[in-house]
GROMACS .gro file of C-alpha atoms in nm:
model
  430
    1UNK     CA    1   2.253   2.503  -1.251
    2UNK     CA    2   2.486   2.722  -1.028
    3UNK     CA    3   2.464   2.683  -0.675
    4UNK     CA    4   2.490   2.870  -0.397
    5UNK     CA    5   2.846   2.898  -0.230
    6UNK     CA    6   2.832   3.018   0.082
    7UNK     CA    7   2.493   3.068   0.271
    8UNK     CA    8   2.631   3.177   0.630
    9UNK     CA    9   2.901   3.306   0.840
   10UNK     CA   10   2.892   3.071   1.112
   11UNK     CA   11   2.855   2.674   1.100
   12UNK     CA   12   2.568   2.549   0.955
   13UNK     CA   13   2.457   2.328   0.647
   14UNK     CA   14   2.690   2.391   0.341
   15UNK     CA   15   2.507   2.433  -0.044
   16UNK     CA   16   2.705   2.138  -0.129
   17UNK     CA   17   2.909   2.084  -0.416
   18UNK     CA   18   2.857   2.264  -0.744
   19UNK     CA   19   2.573   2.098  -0.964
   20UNK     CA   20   2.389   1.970  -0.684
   21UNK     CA   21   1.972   2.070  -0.614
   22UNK     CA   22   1.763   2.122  -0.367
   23UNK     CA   23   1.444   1.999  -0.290
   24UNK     CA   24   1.076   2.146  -0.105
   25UNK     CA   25   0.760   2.052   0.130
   26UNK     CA   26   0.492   1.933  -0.084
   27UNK     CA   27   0.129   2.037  -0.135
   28UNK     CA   28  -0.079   1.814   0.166
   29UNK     CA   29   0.122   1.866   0.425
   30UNK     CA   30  -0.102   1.975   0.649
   31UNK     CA   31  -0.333   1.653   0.534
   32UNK     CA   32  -0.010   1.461   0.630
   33UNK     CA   33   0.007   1.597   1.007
   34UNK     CA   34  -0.330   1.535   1.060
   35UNK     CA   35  -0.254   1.131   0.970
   36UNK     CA   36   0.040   1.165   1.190
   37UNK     CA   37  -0.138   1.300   1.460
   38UNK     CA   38  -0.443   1.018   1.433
   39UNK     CA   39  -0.181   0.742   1.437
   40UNK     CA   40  -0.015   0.915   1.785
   41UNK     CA   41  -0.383   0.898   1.977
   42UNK     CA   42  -0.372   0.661   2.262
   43UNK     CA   43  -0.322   0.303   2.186
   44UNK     CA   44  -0.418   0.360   1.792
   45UNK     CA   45  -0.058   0.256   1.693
   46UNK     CA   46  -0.072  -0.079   1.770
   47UNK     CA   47  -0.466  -0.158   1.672
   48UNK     CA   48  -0.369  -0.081   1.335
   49UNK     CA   49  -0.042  -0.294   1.346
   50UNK     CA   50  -0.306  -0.553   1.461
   51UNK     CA   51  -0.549  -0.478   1.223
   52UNK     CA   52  -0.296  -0.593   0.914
   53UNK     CA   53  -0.445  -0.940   0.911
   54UNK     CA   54  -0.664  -0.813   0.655
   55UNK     CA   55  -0.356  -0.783   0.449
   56UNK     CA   56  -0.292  -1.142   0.559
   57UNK     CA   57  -0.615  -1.265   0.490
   58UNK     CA   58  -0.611  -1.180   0.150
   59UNK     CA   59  -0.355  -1.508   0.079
   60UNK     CA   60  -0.679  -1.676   0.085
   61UNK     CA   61  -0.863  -1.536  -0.178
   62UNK     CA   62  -0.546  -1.468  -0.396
   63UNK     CA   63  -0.484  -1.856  -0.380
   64UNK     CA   64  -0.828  -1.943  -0.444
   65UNK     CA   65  -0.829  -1.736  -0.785
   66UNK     CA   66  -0.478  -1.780  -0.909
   67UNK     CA   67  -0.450  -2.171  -0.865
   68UNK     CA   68  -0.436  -2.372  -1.223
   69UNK     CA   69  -0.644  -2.306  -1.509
   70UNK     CA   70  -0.870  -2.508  -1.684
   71UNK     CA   71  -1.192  -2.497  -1.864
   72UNK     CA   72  -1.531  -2.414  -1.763
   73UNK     CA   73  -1.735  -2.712  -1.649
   74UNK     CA   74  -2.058  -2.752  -1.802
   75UNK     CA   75  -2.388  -2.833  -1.582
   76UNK     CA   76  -2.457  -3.231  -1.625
   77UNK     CA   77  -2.661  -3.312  -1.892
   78UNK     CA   78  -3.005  -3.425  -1.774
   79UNK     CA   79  -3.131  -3.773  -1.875
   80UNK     CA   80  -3.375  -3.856  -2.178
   81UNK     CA   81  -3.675  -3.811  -2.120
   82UNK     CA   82  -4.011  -4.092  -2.077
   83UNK     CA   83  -4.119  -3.981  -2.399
   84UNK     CA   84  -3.821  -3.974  -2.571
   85UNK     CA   85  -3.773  -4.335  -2.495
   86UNK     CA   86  -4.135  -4.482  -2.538
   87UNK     CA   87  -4.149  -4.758  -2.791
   88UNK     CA   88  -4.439  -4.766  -2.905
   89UNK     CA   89  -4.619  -5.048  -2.783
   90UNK     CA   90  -4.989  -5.108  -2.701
   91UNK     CA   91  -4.877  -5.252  -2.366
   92UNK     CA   92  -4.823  -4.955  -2.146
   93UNK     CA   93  -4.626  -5.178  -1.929
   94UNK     CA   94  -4.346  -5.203  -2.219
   95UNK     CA   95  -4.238  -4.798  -2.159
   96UNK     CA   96  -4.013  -4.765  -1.966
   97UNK     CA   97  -3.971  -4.550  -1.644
   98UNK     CA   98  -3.880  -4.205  -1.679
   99UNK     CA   99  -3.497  -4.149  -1.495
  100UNK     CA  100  -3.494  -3.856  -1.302
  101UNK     CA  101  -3.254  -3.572  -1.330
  102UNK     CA  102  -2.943  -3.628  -1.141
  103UNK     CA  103  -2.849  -3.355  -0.875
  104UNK     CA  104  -2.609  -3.073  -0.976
  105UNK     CA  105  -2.271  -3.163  -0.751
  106UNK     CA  106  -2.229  -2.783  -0.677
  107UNK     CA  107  -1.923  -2.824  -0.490
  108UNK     CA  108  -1.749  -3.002  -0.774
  109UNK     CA  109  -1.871  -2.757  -1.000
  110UNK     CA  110  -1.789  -2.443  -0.769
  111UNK     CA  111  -1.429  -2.589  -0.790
  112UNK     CA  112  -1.393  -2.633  -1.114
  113UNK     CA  113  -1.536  -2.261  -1.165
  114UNK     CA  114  -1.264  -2.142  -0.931
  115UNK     CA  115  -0.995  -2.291  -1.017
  116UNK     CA  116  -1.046  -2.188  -1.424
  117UNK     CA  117  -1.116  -1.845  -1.331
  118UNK     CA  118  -0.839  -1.668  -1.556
  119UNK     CA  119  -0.920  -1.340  -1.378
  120UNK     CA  120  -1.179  -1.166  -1.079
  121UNK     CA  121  -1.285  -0.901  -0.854
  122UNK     CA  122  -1.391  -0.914  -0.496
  123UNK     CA  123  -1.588  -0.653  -0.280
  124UNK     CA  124  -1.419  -0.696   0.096
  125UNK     CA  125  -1.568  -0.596   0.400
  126UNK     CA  126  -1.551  -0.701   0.749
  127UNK     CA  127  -1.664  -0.618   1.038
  128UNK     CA  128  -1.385  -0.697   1.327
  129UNK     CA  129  -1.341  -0.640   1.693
  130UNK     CA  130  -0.948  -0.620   1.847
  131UNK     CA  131  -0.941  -0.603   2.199
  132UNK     CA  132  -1.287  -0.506   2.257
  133UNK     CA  133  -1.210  -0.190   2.011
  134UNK     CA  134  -1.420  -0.241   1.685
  135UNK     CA  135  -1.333  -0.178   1.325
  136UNK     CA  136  -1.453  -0.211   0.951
  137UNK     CA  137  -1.286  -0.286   0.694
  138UNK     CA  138  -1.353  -0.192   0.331
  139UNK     CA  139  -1.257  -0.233   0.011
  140UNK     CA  140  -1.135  -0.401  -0.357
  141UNK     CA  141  -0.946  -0.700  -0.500
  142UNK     CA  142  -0.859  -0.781  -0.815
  143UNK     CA  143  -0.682  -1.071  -0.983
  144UNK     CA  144  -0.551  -1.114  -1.343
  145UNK     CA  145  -0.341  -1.453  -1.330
  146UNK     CA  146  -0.092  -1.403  -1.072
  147UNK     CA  147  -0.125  -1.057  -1.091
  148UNK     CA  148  -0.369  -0.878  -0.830
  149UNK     CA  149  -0.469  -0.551  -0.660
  150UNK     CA  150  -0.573  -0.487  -0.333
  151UNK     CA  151  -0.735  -0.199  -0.158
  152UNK     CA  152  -0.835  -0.182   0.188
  153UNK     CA  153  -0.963   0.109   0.393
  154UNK     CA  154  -0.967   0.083   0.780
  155UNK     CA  155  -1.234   0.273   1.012
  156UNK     CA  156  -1.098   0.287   1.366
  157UNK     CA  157  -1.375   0.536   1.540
  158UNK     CA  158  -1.240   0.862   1.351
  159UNK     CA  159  -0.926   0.716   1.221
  160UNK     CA  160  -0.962   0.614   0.821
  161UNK     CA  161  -0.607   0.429   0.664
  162UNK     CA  162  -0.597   0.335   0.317
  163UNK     CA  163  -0.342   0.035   0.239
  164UNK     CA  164  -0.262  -0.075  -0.100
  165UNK     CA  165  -0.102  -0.366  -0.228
  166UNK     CA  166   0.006  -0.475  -0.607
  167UNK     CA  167   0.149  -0.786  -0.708
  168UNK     CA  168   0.227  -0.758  -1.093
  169UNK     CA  169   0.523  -0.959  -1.322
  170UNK     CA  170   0.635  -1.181  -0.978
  171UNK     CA  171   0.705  -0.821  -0.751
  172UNK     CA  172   0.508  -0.642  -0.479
  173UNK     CA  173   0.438  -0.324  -0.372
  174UNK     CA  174   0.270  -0.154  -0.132
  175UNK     CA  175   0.178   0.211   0.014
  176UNK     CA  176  -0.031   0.382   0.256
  177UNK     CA  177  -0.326   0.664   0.161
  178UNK     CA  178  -0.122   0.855  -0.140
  179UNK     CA  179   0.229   0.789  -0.017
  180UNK     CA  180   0.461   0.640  -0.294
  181UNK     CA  181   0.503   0.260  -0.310
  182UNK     CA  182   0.748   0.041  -0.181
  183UNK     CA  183   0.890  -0.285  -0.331
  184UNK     CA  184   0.864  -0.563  -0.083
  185UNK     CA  185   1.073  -0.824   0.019
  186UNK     CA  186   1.040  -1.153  -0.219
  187UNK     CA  187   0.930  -1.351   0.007
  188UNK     CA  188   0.614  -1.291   0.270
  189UNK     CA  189   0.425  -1.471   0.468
  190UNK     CA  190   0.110  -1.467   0.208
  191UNK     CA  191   0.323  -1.576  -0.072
  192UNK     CA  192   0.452  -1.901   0.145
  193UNK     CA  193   0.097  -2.031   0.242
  194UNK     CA  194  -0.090  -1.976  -0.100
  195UNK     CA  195  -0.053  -2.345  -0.180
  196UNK     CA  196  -0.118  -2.453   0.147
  197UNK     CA  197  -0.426  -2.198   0.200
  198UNK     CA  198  -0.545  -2.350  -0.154
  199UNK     CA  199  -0.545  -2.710  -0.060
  200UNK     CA  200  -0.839  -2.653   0.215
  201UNK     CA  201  -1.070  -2.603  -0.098
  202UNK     CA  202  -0.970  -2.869  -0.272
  203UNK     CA  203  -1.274  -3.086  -0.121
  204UNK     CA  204  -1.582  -2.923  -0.025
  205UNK     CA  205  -1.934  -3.074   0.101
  206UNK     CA  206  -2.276  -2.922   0.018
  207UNK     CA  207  -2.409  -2.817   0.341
  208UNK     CA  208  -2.729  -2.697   0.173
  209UNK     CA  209  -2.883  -2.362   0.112
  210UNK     CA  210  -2.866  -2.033   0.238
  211UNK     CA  211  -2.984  -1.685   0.180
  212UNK     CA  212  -2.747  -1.432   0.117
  213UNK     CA  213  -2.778  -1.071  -0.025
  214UNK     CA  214  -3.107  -1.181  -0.153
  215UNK     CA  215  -2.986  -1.491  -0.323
  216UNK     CA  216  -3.044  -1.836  -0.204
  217UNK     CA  217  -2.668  -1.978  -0.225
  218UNK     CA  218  -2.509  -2.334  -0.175
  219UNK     CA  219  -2.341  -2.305   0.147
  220UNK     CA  220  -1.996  -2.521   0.070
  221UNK     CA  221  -1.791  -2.639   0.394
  222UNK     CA  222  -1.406  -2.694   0.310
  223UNK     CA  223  -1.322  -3.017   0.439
  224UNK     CA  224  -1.079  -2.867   0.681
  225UNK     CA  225  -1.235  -2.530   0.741
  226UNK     CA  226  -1.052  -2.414   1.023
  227UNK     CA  227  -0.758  -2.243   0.926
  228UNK     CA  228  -0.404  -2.181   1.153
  229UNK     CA  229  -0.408  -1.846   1.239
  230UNK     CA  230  -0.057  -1.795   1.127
  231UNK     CA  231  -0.204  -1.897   0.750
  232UNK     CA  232  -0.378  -1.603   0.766
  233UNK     CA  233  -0.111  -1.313   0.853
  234UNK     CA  234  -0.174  -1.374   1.222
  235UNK     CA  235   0.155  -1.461   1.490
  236UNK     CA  236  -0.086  -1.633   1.784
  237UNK     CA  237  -0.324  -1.880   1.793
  238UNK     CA  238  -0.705  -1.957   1.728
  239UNK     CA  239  -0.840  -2.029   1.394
  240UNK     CA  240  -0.968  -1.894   1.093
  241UNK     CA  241  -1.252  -2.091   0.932
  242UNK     CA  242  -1.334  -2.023   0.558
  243UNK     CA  243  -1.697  -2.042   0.413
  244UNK     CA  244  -1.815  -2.050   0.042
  245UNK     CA  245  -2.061  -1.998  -0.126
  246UNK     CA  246  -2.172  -2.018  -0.449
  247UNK     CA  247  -2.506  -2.023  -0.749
  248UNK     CA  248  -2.680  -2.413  -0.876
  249UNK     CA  249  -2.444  -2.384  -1.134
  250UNK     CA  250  -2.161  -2.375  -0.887
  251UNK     CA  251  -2.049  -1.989  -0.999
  252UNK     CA  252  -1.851  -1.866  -0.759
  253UNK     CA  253  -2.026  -1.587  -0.499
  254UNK     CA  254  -1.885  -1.513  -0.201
  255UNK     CA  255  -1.584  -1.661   0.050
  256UNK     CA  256  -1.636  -1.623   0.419
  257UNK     CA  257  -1.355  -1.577   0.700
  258UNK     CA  258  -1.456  -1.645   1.040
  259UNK     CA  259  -1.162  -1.501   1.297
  260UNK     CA  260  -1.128  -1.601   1.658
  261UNK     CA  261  -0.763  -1.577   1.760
  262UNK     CA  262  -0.524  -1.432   2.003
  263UNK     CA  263  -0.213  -1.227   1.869
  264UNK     CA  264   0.046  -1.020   1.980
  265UNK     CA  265   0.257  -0.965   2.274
  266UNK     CA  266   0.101  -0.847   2.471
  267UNK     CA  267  -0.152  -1.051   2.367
  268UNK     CA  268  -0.507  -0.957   2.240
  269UNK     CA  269  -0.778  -1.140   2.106
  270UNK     CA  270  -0.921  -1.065   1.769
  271UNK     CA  271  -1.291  -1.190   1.646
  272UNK     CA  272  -1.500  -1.117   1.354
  273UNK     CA  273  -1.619  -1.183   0.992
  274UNK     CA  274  -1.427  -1.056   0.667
  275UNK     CA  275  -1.606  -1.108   0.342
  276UNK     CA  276  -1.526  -1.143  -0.018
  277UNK     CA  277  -1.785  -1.096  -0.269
  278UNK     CA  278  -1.734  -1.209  -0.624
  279UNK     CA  279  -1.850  -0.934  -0.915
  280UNK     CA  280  -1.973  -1.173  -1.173
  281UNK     CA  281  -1.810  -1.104  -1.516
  282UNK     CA  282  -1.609  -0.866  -1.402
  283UNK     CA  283  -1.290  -0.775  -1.638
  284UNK     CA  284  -1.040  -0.587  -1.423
  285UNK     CA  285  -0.715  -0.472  -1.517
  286UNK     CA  286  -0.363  -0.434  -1.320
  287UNK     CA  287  -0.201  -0.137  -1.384
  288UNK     CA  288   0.212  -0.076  -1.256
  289UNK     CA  289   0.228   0.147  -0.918
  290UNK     CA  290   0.355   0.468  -1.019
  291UNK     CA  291   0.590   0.651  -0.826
  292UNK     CA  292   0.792   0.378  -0.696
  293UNK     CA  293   1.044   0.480  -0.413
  294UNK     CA  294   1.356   0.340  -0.241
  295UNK     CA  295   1.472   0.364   0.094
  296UNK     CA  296   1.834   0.550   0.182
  297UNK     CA  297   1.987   0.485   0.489
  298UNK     CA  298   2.266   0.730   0.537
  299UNK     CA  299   2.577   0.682   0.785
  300UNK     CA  300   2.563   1.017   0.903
  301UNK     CA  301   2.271   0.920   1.098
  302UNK     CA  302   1.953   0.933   0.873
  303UNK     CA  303   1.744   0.829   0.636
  304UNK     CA  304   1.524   0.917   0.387
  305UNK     CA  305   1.331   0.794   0.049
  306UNK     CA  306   1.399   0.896  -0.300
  307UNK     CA  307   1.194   0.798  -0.646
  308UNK     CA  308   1.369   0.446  -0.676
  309UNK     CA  309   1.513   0.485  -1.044
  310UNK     CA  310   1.731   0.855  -0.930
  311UNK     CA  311   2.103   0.780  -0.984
  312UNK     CA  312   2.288   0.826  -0.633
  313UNK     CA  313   2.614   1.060  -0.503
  314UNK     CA  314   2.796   1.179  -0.243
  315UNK     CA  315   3.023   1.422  -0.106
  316UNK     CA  316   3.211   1.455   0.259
  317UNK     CA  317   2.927   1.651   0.413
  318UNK     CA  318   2.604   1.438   0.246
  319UNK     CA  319   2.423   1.250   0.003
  320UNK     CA  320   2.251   1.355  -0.332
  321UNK     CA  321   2.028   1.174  -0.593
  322UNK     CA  322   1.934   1.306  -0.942
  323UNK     CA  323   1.661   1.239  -1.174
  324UNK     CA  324   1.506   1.412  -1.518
  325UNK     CA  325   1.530   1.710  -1.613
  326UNK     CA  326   1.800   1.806  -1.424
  327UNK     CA  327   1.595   1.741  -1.021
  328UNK     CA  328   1.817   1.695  -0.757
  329UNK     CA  329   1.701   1.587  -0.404
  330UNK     CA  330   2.053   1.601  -0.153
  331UNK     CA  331   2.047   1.585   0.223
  332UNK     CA  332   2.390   1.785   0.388
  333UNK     CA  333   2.481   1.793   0.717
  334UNK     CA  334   2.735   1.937   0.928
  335UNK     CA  335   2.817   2.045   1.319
  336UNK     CA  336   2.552   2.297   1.417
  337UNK     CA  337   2.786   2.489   1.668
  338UNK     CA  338   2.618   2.758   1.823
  339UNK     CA  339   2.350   2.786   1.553
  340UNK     CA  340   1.961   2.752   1.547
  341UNK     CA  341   1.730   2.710   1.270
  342UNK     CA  342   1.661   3.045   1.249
  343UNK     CA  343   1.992   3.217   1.219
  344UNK     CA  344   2.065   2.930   0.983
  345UNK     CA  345   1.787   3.017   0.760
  346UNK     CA  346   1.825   3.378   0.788
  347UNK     CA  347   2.190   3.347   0.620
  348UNK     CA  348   2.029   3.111   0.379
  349UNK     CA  349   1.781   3.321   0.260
  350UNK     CA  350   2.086   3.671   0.260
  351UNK     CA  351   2.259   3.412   0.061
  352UNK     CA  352   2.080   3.326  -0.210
  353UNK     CA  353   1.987   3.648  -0.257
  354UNK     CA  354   2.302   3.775  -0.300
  355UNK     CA  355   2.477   3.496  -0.458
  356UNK     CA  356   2.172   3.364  -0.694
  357UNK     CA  357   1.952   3.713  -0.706
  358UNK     CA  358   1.669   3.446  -0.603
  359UNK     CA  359   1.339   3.509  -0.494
  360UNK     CA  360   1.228   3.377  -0.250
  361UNK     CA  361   0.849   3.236  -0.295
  362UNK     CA  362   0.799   3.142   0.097
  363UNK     CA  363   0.941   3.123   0.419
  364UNK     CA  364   0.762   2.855   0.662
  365UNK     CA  365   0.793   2.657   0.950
  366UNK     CA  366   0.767   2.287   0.984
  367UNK     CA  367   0.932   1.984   1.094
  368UNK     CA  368   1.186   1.727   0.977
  369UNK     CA  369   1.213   1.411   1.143
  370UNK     CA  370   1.071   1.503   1.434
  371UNK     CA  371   1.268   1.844   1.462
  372UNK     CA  372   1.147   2.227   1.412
  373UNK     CA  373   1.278   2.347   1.112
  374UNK     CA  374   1.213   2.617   0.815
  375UNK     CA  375   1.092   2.593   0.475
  376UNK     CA  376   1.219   2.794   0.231
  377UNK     CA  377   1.090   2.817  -0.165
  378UNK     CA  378   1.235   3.047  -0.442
  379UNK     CA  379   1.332   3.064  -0.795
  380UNK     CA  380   1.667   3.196  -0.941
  381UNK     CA  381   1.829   3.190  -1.254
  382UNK     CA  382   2.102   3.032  -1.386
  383UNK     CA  383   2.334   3.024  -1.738
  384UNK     CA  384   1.958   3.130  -1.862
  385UNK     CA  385   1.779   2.897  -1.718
  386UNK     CA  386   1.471   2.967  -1.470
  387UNK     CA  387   1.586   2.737  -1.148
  388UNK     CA  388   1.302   2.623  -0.894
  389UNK     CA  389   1.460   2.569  -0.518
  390UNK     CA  390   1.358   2.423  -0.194
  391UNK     CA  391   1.571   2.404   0.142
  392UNK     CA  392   1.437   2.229   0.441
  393UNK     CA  393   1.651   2.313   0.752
  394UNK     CA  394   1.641   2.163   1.112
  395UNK     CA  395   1.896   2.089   1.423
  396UNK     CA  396   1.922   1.737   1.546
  397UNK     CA  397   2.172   1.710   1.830
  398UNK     CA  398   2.477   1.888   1.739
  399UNK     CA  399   2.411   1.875   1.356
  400UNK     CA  400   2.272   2.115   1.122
  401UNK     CA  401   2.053   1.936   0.874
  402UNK     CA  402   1.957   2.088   0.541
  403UNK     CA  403   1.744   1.900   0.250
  404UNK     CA  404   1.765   2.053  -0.091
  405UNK     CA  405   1.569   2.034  -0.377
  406UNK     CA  406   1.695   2.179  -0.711
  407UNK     CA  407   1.465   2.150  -1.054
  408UNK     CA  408   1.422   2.319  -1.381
  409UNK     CA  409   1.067   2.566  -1.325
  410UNK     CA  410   0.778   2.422  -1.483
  411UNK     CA  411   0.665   2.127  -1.277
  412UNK     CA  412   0.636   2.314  -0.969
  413UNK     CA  413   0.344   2.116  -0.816
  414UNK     CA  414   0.458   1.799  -0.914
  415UNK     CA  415   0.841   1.886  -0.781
  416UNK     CA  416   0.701   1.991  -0.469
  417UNK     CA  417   0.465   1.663  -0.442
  418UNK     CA  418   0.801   1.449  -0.494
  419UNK     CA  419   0.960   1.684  -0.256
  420UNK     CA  420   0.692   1.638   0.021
  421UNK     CA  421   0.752   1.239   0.020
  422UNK     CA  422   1.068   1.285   0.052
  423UNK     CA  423   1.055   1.511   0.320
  424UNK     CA  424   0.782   1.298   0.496
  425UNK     CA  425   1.015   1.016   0.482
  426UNK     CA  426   1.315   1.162   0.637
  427UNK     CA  427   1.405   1.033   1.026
  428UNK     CA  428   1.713   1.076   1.215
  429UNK     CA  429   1.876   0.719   1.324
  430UNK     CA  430   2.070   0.636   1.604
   0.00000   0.00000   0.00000
């Protein structure tokens, strides 16, 4: 698709080389700013850094359900009976005495349920307090194998934050409310304790009965039940002491986490319960995290994310990275001089007017990495083909910053979703 050659008189972002596309603000923004502006309320930054020890927490469960598998135990089979055994005998003295039923061992039984679970899913909730501020937690996991999903939603007052986490064919990802997701590092601090978390269940003592959502459960006591903190996502110290609980016929029904610790510099102290109730027979699936995005950290002094499979480029003024049908996402940027945003976009929009005969769909403003800028949307045409354009302009310092987004029309929304992300990603670096 042709591009535009010249949008200005004066300094400012360049169109970029032929063949390159722009790129535009997606649908939600206005959802998005509101989630920025909770997380910049007074002190709400750092309780929700604190509260991902759920996230941390979850190593427990995840070990529990994904240890070794191997078959179902069966409940011990109770004893003949008296008159099973009688020999018939006119001397009642010659029957024997009836042998009573041995005792289920629940705990042996609740282990061996556990550890041949091939698959389960878990209600969480908990109920925590950080720093005298209090907060639930909600949510899902699942586990297939090694494989598992996670959802959590956190309730700070009138803050809600969705975090999701996948682990499926040996790679993570996570994401926040409907943000794309993001491969993680290989190695975190969940995946180094699972074995270690796991070994605190491997012995358990029947500490009798108990009632719980309306079922009278075994109450099972890991022999060491108190947990580091640091086992369970949390930098400080205190403990963490684990619960379970389970039917006669030792099926798994709920794990327990009891939290009293002190994290973070400075330091606060964290208390409260976090729950994990089985769903019994429950078949869940994992499905792969779609879109997946990577992380671009330019030279020039930025950085933004793109959908993680786009195929990368450059020229002396910016970066580009293309994907199907023909979508282009490229940040340019070059000395501002004595511009502002809005002459900038003013010869933007006379230039594409002139050079593409676009239309142009909408002029807004908004932001970009912290900076005012202008939105502009249009459609042109080009060698026959029906374009669909986005530019995102802004001033940081003493450069002129323009993101472009260039598609074939057709998939506006979903362009403008992928656009959005991108956009919402973007910061200026040092």
């Amino acid at each position: 698709m042709q591009r535009v050659t010249s949008i200005r008189r004066s300094p400012g972002p360049d169109r970029g080389p032929k063949g390159a596309s722009p790129r535009l603000a997606g649908p939600g923004d206005a959802t998005r700013q509101g989630r920025r502006a909770a997380a910049r309320r007074p002190g709400s930054r750092g309780l929700r850094a604190r509260l991902g020890v759920a996230l941390g927490l979850i190593a427990i469960v995840v070990s529990a359900c994904t240890s070794a598998t191997g078959p179902e135990p069966a409940a011990g089979d109770a004893s003949p009976t008296a008159a099973a055994l009688a020999i018939a005998s006119p001397t009642p003295s010659l029957a024997p005495t009836p042998t009573p039923s041995p005792t289920p061992d629940v705990a042996k039984l609740f282990l061996a349920r556990l550890a041949g679970m091939p698959q389960a899913s878990m209600a969480v909730s908990a109920k925590i307090d950080v720093a005298g501020i209090p907060a639930t937690i909600s949510g899902r996991l699942d586990a297939v194998g090694a494989d598992q999903f996670m959802t959590l939603t956190t309730a700070v007052g009138d803050f809600r934050r969705t975090d999701e986490q996948v682990t499926i064919a040996g790679r993570t990802y996570k994401r926040t409310g409907n943000a794309p997701w993001y491969q993680q590092p290989a190695a975190t601090v969940g995946d180094k304790v699972l074995s270690t978390i796991s070994g605190s269940v491997l012995s358990l003592a029947d500490a009798g009965t108990e009632s719980r959502g309306g079922l009278l459960l075994h109450r099972l006591v890991p022999s060491d039940s108190h947990l580091s903190p640091a086992l369970a996502g949390l930098d400080g110290t205190g403990t963490v002491a684990l619960l379970c609980f389970a039917k006669d016929d030792g099926t798994p029904m709920l794990l327990e986490l009891t939290i009293d610790a002190t994290t973070g510099t400075p330091p606060v102290r964290v208390t409260g319960t976090m729950d994990f109730t089985f769903t019994p027979g429950a078949a869940p699936t994992i499905a792969p995290p779609s879109p997946i995005f990577a992380t671009f950290a330019s030279t020039r002094g930025y950085a933004f994310s793109h959908p993680s499979t786009w195929v990368a480029s450059s020229t002396d003024i910016g970066e580009s990275f293309g994907g199907p049908r023909g979508s282009t996402v490229a940040v340019y940027a070059v000395p501002a001089g004595r511009e502002t945003v809005a002459s900038i976009a003013n010869q933007t929009v006379a230039a594409l007017r002139s050079q593409l005969k676009a239309t142009i769909d909408s002029d807004t403003e908004g932001t970009l990495g912290g900076e005012p800028a202008r939105i502009l949307v249009y459609h042109y045409s080009s060698t026959g083909v029906v374009a669909f354009g986005i530019d995102t302009i802004a001033i940081h310092g003493t450069s002129a910053v323009n993101i472009n987004w260039a598609s074939r029309a057709g998939a506006e929304e979903a362009d403008s979703t992928t656009f959005g992300f991108v956009q919402e990603s973007f910061r200026f670096t040092p």
